[in-house]
JSON list of C-alpha atoms in Angstrom, two decimals:
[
{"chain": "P", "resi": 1, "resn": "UNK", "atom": "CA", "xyz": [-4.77, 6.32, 10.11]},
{"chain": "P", "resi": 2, "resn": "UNK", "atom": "CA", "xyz": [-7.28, 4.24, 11.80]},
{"chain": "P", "resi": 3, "resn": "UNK", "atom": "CA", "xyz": [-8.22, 2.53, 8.82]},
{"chain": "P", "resi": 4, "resn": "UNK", "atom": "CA", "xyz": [-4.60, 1.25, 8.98]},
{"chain": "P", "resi": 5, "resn": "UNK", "atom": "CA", "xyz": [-4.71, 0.48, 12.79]},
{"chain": "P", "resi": 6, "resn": "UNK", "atom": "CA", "xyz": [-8.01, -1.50, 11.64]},
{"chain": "P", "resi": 7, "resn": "UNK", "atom": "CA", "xyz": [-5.90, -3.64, 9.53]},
{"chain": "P", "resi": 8, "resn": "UNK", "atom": "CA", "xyz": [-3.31, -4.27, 12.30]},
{"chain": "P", "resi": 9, "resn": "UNK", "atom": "CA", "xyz": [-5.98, -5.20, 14.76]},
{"chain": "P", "resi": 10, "resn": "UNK", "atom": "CA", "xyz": [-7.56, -7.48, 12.07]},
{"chain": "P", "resi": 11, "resn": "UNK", "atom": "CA", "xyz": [-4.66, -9.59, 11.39]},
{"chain": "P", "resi": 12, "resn": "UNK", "atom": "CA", "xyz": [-3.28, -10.05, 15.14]},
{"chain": "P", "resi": 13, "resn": "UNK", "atom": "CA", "xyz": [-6.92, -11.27, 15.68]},
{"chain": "P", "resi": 14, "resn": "UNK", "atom": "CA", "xyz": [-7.04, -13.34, 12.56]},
{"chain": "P", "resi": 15, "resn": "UNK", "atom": "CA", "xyz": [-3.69, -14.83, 12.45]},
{"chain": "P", "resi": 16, "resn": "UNK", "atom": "CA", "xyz": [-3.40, -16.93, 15.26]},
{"chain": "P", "resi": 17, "resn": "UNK", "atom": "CA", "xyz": [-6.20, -18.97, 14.63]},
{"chain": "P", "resi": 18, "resn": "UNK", "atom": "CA", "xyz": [-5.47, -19.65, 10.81]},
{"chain": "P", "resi": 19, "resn": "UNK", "atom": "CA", "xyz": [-4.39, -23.17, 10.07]},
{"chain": "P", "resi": 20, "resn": "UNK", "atom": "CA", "xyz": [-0.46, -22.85, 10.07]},
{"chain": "P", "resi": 21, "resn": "UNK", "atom": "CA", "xyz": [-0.96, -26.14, 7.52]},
{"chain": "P", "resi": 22, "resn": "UNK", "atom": "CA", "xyz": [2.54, -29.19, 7.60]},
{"chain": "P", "resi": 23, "resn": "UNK", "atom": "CA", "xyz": [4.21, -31.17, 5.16]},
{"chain": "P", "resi": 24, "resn": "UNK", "atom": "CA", "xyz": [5.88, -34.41, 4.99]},
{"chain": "P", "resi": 25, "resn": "UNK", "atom": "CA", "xyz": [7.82, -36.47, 2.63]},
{"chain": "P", "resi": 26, "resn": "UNK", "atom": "CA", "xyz": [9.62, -35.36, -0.15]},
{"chain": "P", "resi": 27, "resn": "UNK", "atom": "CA", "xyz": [11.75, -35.91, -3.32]},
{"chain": "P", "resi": 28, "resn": "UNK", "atom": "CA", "xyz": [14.02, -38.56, -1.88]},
{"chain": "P", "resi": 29, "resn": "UNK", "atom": "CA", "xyz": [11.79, -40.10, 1.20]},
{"chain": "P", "resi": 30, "resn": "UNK", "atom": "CA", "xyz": [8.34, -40.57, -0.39]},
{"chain": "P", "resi": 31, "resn": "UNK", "atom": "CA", "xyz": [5.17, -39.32, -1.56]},
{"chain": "P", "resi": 32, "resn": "UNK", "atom": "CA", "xyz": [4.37, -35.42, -0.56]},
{"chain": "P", "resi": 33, "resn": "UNK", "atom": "CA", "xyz": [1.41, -34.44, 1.38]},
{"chain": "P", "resi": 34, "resn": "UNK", "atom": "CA", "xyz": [1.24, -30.84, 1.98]},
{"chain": "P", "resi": 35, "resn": "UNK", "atom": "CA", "xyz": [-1.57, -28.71, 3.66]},
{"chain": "P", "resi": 36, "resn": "UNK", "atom": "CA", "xyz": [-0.42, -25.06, 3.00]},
{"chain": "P", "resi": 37, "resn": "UNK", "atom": "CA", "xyz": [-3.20, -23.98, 5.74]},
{"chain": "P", "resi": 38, "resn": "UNK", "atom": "CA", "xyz": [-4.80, -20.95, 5.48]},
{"chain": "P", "resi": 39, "resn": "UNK", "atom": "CA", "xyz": [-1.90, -18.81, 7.39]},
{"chain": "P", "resi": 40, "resn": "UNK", "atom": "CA", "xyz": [-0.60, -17.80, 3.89]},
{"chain": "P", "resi": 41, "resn": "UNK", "atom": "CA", "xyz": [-3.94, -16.92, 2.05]},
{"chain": "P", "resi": 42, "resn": "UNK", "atom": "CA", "xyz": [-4.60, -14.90, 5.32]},
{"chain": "P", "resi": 43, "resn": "UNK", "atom": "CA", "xyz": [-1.52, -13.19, 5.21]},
{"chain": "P", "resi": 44, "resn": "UNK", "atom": "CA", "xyz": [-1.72, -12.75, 0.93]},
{"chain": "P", "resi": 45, "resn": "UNK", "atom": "CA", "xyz": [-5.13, -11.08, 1.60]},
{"chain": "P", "resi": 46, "resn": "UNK", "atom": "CA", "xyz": [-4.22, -8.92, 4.29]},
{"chain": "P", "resi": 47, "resn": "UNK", "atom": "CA", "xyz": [-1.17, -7.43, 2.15]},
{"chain": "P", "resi": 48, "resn": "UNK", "atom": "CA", "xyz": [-3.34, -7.00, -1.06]},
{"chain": "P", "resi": 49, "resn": "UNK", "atom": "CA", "xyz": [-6.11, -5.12, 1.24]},
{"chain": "P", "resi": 50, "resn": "UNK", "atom": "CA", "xyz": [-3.33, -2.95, 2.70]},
{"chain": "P", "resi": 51, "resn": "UNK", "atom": "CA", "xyz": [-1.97, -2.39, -0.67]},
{"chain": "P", "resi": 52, "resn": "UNK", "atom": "CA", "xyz": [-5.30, -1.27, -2.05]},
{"chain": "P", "resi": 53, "resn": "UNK", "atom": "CA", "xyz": [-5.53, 1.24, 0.75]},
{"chain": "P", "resi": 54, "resn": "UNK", "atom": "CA", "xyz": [-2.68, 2.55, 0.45]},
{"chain": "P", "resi": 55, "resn": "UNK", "atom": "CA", "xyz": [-2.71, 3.38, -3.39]},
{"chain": "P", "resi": 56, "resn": "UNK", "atom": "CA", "xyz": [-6.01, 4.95, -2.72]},
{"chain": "P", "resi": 57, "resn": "UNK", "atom": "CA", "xyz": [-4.23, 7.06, 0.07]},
{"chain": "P", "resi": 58, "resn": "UNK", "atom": "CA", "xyz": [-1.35, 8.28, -2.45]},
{"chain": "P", "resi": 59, "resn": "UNK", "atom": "CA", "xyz": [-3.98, 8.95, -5.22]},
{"chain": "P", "resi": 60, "resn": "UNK", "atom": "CA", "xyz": [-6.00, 11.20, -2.82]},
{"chain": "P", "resi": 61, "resn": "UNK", "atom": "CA", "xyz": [-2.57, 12.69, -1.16]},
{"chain": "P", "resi": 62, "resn": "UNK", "atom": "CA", "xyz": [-1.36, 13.38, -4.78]},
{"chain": "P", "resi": 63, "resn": "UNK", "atom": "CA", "xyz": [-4.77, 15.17, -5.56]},
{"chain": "P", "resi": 64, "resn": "UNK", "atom": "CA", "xyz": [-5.42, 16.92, -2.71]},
{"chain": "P", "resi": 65, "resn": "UNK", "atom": "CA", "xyz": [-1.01, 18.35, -3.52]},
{"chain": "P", "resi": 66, "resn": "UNK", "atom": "CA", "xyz": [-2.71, 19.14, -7.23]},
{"chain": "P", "resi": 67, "resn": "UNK", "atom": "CA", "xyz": [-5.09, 21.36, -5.71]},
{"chain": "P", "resi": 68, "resn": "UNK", "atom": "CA", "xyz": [-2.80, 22.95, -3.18]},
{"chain": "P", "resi": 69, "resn": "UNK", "atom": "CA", "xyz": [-0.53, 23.55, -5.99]},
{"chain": "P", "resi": 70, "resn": "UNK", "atom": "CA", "xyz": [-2.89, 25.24, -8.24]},
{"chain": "P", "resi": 71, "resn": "UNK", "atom": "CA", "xyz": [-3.97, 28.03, -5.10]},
{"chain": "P", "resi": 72, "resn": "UNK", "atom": "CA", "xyz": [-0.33, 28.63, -4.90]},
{"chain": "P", "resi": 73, "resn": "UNK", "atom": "CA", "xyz": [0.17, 29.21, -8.28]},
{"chain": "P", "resi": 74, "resn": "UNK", "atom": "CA", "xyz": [-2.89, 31.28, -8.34]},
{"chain": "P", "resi": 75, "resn": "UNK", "atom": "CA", "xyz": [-1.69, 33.41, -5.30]},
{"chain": "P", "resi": 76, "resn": "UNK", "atom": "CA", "xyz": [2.53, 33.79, -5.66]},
{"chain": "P", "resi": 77, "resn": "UNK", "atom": "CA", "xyz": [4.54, 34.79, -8.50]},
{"chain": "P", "resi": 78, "resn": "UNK", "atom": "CA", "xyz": [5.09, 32.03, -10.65]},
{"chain": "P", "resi": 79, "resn": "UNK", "atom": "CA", "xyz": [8.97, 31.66, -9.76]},
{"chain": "P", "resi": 80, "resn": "UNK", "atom": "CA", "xyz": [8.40, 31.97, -6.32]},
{"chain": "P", "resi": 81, "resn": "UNK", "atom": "CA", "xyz": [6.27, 28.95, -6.33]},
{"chain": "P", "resi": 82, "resn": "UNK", "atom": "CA", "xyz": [8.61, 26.83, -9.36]},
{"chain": "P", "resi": 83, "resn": "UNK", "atom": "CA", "xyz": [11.74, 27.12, -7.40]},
{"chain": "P", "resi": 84, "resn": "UNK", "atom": "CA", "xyz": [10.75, 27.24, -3.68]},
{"chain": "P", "resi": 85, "resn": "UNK", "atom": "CA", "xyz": [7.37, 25.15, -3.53]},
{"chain": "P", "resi": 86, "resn": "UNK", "atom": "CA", "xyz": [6.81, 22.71, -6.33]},
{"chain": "P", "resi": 87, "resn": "UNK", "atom": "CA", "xyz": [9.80, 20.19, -6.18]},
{"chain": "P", "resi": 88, "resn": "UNK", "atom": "CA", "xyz": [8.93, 19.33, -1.97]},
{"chain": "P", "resi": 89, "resn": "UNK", "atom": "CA", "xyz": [5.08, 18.12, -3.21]},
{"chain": "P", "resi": 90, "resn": "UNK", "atom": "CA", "xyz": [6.29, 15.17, -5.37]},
{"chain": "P", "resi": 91, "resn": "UNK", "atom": "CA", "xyz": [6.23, 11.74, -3.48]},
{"chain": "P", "resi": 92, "resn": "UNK", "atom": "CA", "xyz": [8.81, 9.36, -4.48]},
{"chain": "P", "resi": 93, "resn": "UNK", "atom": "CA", "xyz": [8.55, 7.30, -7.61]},
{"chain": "P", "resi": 94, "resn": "UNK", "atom": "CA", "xyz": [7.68, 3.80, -5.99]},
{"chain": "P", "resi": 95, "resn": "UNK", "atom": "CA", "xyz": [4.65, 2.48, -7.18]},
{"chain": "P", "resi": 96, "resn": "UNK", "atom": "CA", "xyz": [2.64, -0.99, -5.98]},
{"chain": "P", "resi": 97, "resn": "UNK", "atom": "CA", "xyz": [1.28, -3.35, -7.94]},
{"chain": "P", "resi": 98, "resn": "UNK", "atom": "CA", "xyz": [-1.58, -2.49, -9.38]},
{"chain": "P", "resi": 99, "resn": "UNK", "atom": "CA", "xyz": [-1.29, 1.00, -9.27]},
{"chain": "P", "resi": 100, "resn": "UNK", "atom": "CA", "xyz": [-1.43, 3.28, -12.40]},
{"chain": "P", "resi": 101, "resn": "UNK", "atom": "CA", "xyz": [2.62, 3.91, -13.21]},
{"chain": "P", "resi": 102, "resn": "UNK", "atom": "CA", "xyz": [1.38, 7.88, -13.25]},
{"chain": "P", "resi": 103, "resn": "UNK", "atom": "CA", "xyz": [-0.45, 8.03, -9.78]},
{"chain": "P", "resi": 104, "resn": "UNK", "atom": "CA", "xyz": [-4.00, 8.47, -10.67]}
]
């Protein structure tokens, strides 16, 4: 959790300082001259290092549920835990890019 409020704090403090870039001109009045700033690299690296934390997060949630699901299976009958505990420790299928399709 705080590494996440980290990231907010970063980019509210970041942000508003980054060159926000212009552009002029186009296909029918002229030339283009475009300065994309830095505002969008900022905001593309920001969203790639929350990514990255965040697939780390769901590979150590998902091992840490492994583990927890082993001791159960150790300690309750077998159908107990296959048809009461089991099916509410899967996350949702949604993966990020850059994450392993299987979630480690």
């Amino acid at each position: 959790k705080n590494d996440m409020n980290e990231e907010i704090v970063s980019i509210n403090q970041i942000l508003p300082d980054a060159d926000g870039g212009y552009g002029e001109g186009g296909m029918i009045t002229g030339p283009r001259s475009w300065n994309y700033g830095d505002k969008a690299l900022v905001i593309r690296t920001w969203i790639r290092s929350v990514l990255r934390k965040m697939i780390h997060y769901k590979a150590e949630h998902c091992r840490v549920l492994k583990e927890a699901a082993t001791t159960l299976q150790l300690a309750l009958p077998q159908d107990i835990v296959k048809n009461n505990v089991l099916r509410f420790l899967e996350l949702p299928s949604h993966t990020f890019d850059g994450e392993d399709k299987k979630g480690d």
